[in-house]
CSV table of C-alpha atoms and ligand atoms in Angstrom, one decimal:
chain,number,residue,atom,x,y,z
A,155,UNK,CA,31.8,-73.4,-58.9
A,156,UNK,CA,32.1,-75.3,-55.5
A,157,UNK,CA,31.7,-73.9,-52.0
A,158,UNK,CA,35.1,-74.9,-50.0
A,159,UNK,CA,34.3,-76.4,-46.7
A,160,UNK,CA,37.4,-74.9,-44.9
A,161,UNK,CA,36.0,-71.3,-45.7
A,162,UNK,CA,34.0,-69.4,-43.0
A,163,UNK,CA,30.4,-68.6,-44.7
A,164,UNK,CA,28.1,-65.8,-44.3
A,165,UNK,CA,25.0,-65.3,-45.2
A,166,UNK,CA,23.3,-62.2,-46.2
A,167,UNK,CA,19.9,-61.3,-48.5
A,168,UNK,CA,20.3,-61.9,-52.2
A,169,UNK,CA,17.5,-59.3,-53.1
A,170,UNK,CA,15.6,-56.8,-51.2
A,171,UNK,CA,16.1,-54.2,-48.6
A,172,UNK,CA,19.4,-55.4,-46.5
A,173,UNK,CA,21.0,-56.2,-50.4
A,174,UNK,CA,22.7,-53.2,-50.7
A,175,UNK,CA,23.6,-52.3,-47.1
A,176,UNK,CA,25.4,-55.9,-46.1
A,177,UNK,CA,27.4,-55.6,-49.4
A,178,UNK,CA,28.3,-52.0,-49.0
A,179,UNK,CA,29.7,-53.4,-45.4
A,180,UNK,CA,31.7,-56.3,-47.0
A,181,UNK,CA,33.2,-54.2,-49.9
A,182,UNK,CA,34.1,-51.6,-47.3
A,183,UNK,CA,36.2,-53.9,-44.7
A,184,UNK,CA,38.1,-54.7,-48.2
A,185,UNK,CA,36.6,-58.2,-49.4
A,186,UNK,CA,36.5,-58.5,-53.3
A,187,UNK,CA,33.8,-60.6,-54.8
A,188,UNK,CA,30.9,-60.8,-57.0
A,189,UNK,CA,27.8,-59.7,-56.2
A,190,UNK,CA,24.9,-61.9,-56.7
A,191,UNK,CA,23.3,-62.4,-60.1
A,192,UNK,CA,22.1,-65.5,-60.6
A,193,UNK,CA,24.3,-67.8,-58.7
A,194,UNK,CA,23.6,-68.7,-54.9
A,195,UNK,CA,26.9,-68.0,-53.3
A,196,UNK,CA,30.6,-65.8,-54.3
A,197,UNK,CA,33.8,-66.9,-53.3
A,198,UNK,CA,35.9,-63.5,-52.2
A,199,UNK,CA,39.0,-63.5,-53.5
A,200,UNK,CA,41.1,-62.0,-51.0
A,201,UNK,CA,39.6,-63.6,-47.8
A,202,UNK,CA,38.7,-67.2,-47.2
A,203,UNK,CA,35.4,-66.4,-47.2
A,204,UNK,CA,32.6,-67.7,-48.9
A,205,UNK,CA,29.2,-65.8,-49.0
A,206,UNK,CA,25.6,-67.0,-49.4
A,207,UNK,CA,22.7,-65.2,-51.3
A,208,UNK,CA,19.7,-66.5,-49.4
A,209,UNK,CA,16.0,-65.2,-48.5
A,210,UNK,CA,16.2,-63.1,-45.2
A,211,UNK,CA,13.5,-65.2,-43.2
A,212,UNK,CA,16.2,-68.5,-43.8
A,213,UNK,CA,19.1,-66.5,-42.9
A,214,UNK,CA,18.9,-67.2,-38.8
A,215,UNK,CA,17.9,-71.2,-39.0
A,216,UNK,CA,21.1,-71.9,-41.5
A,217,UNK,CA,22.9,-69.9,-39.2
A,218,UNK,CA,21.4,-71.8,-35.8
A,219,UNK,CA,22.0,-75.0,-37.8
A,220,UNK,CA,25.6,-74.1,-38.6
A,221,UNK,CA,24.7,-74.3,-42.8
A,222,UNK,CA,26.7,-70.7,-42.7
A,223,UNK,CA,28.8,-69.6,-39.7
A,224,UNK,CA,27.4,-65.8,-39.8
A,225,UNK,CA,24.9,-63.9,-40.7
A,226,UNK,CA,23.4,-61.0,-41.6
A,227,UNK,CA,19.8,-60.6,-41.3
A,228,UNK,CA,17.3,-57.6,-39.7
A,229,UNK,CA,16.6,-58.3,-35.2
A,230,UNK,CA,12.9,-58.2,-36.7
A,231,UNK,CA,13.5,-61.6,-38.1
A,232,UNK,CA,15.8,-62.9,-35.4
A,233,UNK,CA,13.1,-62.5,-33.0
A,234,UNK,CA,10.1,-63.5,-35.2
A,235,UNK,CA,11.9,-66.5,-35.4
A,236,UNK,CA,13.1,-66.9,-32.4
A,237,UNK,CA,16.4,-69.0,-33.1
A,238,UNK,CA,19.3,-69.9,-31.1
A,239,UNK,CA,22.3,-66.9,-32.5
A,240,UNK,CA,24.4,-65.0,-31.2
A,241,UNK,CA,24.4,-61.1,-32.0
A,242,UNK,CA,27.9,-60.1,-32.8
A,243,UNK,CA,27.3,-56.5,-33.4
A,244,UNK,CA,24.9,-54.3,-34.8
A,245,UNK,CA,25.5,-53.0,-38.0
A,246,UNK,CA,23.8,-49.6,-37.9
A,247,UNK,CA,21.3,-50.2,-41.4
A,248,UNK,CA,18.1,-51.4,-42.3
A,249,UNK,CA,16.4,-49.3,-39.4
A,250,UNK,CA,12.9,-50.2,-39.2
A,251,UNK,CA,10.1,-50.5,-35.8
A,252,UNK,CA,7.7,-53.1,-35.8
A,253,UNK,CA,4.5,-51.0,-34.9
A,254,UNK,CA,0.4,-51.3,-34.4
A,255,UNK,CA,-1.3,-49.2,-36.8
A,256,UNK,CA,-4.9,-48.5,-36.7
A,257,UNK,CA,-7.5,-47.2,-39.3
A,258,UNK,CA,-7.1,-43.0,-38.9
A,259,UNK,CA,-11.2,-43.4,-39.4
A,260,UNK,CA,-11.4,-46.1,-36.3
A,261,UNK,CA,-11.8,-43.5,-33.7
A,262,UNK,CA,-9.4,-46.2,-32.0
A,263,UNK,CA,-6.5,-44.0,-29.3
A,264,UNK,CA,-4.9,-46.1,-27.4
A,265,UNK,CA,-3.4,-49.6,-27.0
A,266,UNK,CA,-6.4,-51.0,-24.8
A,267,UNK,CA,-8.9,-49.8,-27.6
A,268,UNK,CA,-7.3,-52.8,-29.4
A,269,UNK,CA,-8.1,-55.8,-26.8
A,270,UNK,CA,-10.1,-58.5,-28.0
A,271,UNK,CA,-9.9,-57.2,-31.8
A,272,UNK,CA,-8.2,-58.6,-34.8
A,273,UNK,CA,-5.1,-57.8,-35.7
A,274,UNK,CA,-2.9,-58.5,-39.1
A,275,UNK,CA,0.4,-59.2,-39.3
A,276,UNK,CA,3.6,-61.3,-40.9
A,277,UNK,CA,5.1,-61.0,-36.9
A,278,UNK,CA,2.6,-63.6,-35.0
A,279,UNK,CA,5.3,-64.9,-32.4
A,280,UNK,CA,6.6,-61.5,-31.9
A,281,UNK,CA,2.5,-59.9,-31.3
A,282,UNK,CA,1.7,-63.3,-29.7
A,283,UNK,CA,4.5,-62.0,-27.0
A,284,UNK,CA,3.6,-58.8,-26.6
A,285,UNK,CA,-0.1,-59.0,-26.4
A,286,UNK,CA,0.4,-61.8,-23.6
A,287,UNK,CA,2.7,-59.0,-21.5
A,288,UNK,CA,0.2,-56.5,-22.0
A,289,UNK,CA,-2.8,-59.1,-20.6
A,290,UNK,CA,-4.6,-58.6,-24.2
A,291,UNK,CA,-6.9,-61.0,-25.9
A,292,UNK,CA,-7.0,-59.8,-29.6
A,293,UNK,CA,-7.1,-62.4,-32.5
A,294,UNK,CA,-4.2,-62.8,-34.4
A,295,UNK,CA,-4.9,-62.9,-38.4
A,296,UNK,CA,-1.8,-64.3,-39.9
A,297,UNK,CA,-0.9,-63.2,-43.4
A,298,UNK,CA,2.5,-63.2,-45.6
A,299,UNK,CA,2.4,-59.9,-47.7
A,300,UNK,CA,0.9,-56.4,-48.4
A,301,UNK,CA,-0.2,-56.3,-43.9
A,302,UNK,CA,-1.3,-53.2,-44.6
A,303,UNK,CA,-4.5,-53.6,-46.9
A,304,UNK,CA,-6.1,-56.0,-44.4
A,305,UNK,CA,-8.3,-52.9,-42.5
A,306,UNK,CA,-9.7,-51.6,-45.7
A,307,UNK,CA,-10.4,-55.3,-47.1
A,308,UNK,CA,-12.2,-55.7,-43.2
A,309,UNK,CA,-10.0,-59.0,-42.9
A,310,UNK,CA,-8.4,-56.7,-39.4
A,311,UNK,CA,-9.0,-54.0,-37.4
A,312,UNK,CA,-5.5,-53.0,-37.0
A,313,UNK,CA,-2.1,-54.2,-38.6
A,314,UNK,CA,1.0,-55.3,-36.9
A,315,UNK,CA,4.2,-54.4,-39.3
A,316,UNK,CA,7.2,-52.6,-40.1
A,317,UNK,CA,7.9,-49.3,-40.6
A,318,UNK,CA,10.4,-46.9,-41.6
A,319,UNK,CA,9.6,-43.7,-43.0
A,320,UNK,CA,5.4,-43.8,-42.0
A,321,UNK,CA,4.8,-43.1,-46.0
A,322,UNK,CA,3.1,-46.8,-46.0
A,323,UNK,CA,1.2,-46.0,-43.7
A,324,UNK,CA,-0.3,-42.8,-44.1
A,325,UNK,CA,-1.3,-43.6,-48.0
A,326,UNK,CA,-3.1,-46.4,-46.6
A,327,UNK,CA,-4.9,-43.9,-43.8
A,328,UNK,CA,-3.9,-45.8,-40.8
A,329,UNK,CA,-1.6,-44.5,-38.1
A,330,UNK,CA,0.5,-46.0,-35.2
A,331,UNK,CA,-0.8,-46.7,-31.7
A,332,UNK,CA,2.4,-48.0,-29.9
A,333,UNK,CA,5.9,-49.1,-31.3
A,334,UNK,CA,7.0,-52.3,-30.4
A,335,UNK,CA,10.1,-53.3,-31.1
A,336,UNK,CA,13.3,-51.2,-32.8
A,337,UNK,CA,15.0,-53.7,-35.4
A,338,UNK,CA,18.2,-53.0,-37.5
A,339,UNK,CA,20.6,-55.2,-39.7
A,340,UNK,CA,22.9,-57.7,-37.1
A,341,UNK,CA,25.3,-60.0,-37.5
A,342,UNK,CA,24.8,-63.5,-36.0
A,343,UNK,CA,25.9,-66.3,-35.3
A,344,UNK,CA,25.4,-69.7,-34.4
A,345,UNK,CA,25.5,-71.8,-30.9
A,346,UNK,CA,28.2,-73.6,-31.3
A,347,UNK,CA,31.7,-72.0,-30.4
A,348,UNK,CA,34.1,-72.0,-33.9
A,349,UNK,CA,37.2,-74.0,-33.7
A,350,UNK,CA,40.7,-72.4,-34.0
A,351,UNK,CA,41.1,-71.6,-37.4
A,352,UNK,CA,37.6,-70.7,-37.9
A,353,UNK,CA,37.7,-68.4,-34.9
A,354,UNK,CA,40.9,-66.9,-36.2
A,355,UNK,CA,39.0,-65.9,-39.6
A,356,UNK,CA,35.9,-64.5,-37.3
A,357,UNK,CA,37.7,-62.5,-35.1
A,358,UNK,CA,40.0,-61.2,-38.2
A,359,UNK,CA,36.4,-60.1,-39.8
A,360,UNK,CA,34.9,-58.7,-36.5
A,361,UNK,CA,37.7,-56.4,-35.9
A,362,UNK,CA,37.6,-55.0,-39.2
A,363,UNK,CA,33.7,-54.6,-38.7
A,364,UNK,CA,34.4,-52.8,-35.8
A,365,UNK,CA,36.9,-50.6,-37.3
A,366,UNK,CA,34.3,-49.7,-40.2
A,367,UNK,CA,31.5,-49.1,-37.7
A,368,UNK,CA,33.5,-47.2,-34.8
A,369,UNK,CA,34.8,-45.0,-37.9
A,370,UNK,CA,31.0,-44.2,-38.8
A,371,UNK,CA,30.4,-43.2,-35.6
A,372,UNK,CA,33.7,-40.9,-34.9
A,373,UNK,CA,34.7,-37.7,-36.9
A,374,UNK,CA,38.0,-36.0,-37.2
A,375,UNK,CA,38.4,-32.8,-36.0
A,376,UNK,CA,41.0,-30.2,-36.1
A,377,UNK,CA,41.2,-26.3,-35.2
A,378,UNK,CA,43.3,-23.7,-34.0
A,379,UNK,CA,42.6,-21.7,-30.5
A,380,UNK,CA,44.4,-19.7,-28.0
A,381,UNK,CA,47.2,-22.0,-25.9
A,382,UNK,CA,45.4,-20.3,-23.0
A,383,UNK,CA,42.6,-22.5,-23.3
A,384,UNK,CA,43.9,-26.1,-24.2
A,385,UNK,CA,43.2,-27.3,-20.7
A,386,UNK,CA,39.8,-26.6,-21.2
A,387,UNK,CA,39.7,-27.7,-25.0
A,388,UNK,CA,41.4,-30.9,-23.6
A,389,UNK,CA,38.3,-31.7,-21.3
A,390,UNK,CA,35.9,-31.1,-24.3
A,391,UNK,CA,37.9,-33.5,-27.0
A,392,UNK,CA,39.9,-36.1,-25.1
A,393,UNK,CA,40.6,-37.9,-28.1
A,394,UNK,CA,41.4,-41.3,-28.0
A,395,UNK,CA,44.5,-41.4,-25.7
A,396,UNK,CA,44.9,-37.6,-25.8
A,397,UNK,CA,44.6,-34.7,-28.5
A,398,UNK,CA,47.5,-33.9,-31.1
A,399,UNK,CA,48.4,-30.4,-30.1
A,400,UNK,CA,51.1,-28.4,-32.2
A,401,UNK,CA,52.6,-24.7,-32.3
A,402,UNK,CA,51.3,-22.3,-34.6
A,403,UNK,CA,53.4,-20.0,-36.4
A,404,UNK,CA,51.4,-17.2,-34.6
A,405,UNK,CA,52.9,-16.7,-30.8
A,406,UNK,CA,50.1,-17.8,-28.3
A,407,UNK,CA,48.4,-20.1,-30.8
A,408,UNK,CA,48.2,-23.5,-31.0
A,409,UNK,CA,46.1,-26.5,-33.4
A,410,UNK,CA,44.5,-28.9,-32.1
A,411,UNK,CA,43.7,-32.4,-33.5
A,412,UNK,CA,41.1,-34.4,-32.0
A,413,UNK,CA,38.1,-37.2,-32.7
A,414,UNK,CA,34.7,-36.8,-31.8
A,415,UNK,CA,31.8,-39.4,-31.4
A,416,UNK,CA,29.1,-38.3,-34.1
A,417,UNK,CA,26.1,-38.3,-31.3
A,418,UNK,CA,27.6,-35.4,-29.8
A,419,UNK,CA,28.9,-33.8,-32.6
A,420,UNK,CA,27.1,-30.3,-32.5
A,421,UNK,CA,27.4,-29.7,-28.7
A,422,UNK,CA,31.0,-30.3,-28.9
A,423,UNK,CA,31.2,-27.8,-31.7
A,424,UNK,CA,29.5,-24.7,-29.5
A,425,UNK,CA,31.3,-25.6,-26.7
A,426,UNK,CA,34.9,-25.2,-28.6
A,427,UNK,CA,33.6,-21.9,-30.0
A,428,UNK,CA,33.1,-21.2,-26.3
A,429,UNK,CA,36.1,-21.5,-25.5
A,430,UNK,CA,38.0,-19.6,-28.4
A,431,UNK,CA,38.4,-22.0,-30.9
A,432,UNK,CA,38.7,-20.9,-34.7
A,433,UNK,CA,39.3,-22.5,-38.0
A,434,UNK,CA,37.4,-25.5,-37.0
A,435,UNK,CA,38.1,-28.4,-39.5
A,436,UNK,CA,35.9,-31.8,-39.9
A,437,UNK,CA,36.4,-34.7,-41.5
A,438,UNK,CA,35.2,-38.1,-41.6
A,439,UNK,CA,37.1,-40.9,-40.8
A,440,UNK,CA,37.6,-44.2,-42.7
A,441,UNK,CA,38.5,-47.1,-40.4
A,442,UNK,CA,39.1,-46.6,-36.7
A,443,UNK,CA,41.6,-49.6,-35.2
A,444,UNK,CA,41.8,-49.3,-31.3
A,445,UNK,CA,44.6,-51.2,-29.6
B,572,LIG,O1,12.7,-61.9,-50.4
B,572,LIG,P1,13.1,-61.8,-49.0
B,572,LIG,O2,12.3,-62.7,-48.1
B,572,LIG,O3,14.5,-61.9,-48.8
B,572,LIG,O4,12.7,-60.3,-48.6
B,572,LIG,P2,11.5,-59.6,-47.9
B,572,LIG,O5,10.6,-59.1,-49.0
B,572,LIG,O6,10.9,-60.5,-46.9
B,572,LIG,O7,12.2,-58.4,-47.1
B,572,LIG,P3,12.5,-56.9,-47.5
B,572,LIG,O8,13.6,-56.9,-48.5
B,572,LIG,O9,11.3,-56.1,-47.8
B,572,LIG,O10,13.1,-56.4,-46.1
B,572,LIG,C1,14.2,-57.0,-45.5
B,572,LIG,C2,14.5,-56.4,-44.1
B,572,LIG,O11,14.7,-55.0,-44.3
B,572,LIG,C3,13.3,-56.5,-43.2
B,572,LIG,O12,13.2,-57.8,-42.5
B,572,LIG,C4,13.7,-55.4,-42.2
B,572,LIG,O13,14.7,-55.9,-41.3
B,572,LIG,C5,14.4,-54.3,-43.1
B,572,LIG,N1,13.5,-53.1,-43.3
B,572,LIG,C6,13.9,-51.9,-43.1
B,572,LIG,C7,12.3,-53.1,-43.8
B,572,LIG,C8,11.9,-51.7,-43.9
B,572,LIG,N2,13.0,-51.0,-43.5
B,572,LIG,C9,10.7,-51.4,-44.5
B,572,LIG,N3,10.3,-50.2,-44.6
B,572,LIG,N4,11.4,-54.0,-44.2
B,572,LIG,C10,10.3,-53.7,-44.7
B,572,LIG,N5,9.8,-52.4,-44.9
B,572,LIG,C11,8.5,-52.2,-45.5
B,572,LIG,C12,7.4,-51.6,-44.6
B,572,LIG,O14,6.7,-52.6,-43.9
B,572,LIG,C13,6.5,-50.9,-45.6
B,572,LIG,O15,5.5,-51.8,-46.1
B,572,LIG,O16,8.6,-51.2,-46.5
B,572,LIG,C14,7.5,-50.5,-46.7
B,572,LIG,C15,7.9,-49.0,-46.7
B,572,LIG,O17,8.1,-48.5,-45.4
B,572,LIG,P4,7.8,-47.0,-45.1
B,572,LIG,O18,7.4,-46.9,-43.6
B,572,LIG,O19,9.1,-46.3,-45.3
B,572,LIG,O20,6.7,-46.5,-46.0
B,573,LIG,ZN1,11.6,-62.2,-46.2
């Protein structure tokens, strides 16, 4: 098997935490391909596409250094390693904080407690940064794995690392201090602007990206109400250009179809109630094109 040089590449994690998520996202915009075994890279069959099973922490270099054309790798790394890419979107997975943590027995309570002390962590240029904004002085213990044990082993007294849930953490009695930074899966790409064809393929694979992630973030929503109160329904669900509205067998009543951005999804809901509406139907949506 042979990578062919007229196919865009992207590169995402062969094995660990962003695995699952970027090839959930590459199945669902429609690519077929194999996912990684053994071998380094899969051609999809249906796109010219060729994608590379890499560790994250080389994902943003290749991609800077134009080895693959995209990316898909966590903004923790992107800024730990501080390369020249370009943030297409985010993706919406792999949500994580890069966070101080502190010994729950260290009596320490606050962010200053932590000046001048030693702290553990995989992130140096990203604590480096921070520390110097906040006028600190703590020591910096760099180390590559398992962040968390340095307290009790008295290599730190307080970590610098991810965390998602808190579980690693707590089982490990420390606790965080301050959150630093919010990171979630992106895709990147490099400097250099793609030529024609390349930027043809790109935008082809951004819009249906977009259509995926705008879809996530929209439902459908349908329901009956009085006709009387459309003009107010109307203000609460624009829709996209404007809601479906149709005639009910019932004189007076009408259905109404409409989409509504997820964030909001409950306060829309009481306010249609509100206003009269019944029967109110939800449903997710699949891929959402605009224009
Ligand atoms: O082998 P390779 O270098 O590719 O993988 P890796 O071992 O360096 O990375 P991996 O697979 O652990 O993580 C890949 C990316 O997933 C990270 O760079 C983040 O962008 C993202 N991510 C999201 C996380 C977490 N959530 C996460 N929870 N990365 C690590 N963790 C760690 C956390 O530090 C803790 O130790 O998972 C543990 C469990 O977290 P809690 O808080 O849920 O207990
Ligand atoms: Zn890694």
């Amino acid at each position: 098997m042979t990578l062919d040089a007229n196919n865009l590449k992207i590169a995402i994690q062969k094995n660990g935490r962003l695995t699952e998520g970027s090839l959930d996202l590459l199945k669902n915009i429609g690519l077929e391909f194999e996912p990684p075994k053994t071998q380094l890279f899969s051609s999809v069959r249906n796109f010219p596409l060729e994608i590379l099973f890499l560790r994250d922490d080389d994902i943003p270099e290749y991609v800077q250094d134009g080895v693959s054309d995209l990316g898909i790798v966590g903004m923790n790394i992107v800024a730990e390693k501080g390369s020249n890419v370009e943030i297409l979107e985010e993706l919406g997975f792999g949500n994580c904080r890069l966070s101080l943590a502190v010994p729950e027995k260290s009596g320490f309570q606050d962010l200053r407690d932590l000046d001048s002390r030693k702290i553990a962590t995989s992130y140096p240029t990203i604590l480096r940064k921070f520390l110097k904004e906040n006028n600190m002085k703590a020591t910096i213990i760099e180390i590559s794995g398992s962040v968390e044990i340095a307290p009790a082993l008295n290599i730190a007294d307080a970590i610098f690392d991810l965390v998602s849930s808190g579980s690693t953490l707590k089982t490990h009695g420390l606790f965080e201090i301050e959150k630093v930074l919010s990171s979630q899966a992106l895709i990147i790409k490099g400097p250099v602007p793609f030529e024609n064809g390349r930027n043809e393929l790109l935008q082809k694979l951004l819009m249906r990206i977009r259509a995926l992630l705008r879809a996530k973030q929209t439902k459908y929503i349908m329901m009956n109400a009085p006709a009387s109160a459309l003009e107010y329904i109307k203000q609460i669900v624009p829709g996209l250009k404007s809601p479906t509205v149709l005639p009910l067998s019932e004189p007076g009543m009408i259905a109404i179809h409409s989409v509504v951005p997820e964030t909001i999804f409950w306060e829309v809901i009481e306010k249609l109630k509100a206003c009269g509406a019944t029967d109110i139907l939800v449903s997710p949506i699949e891929k959402l094109i605009l224009s």
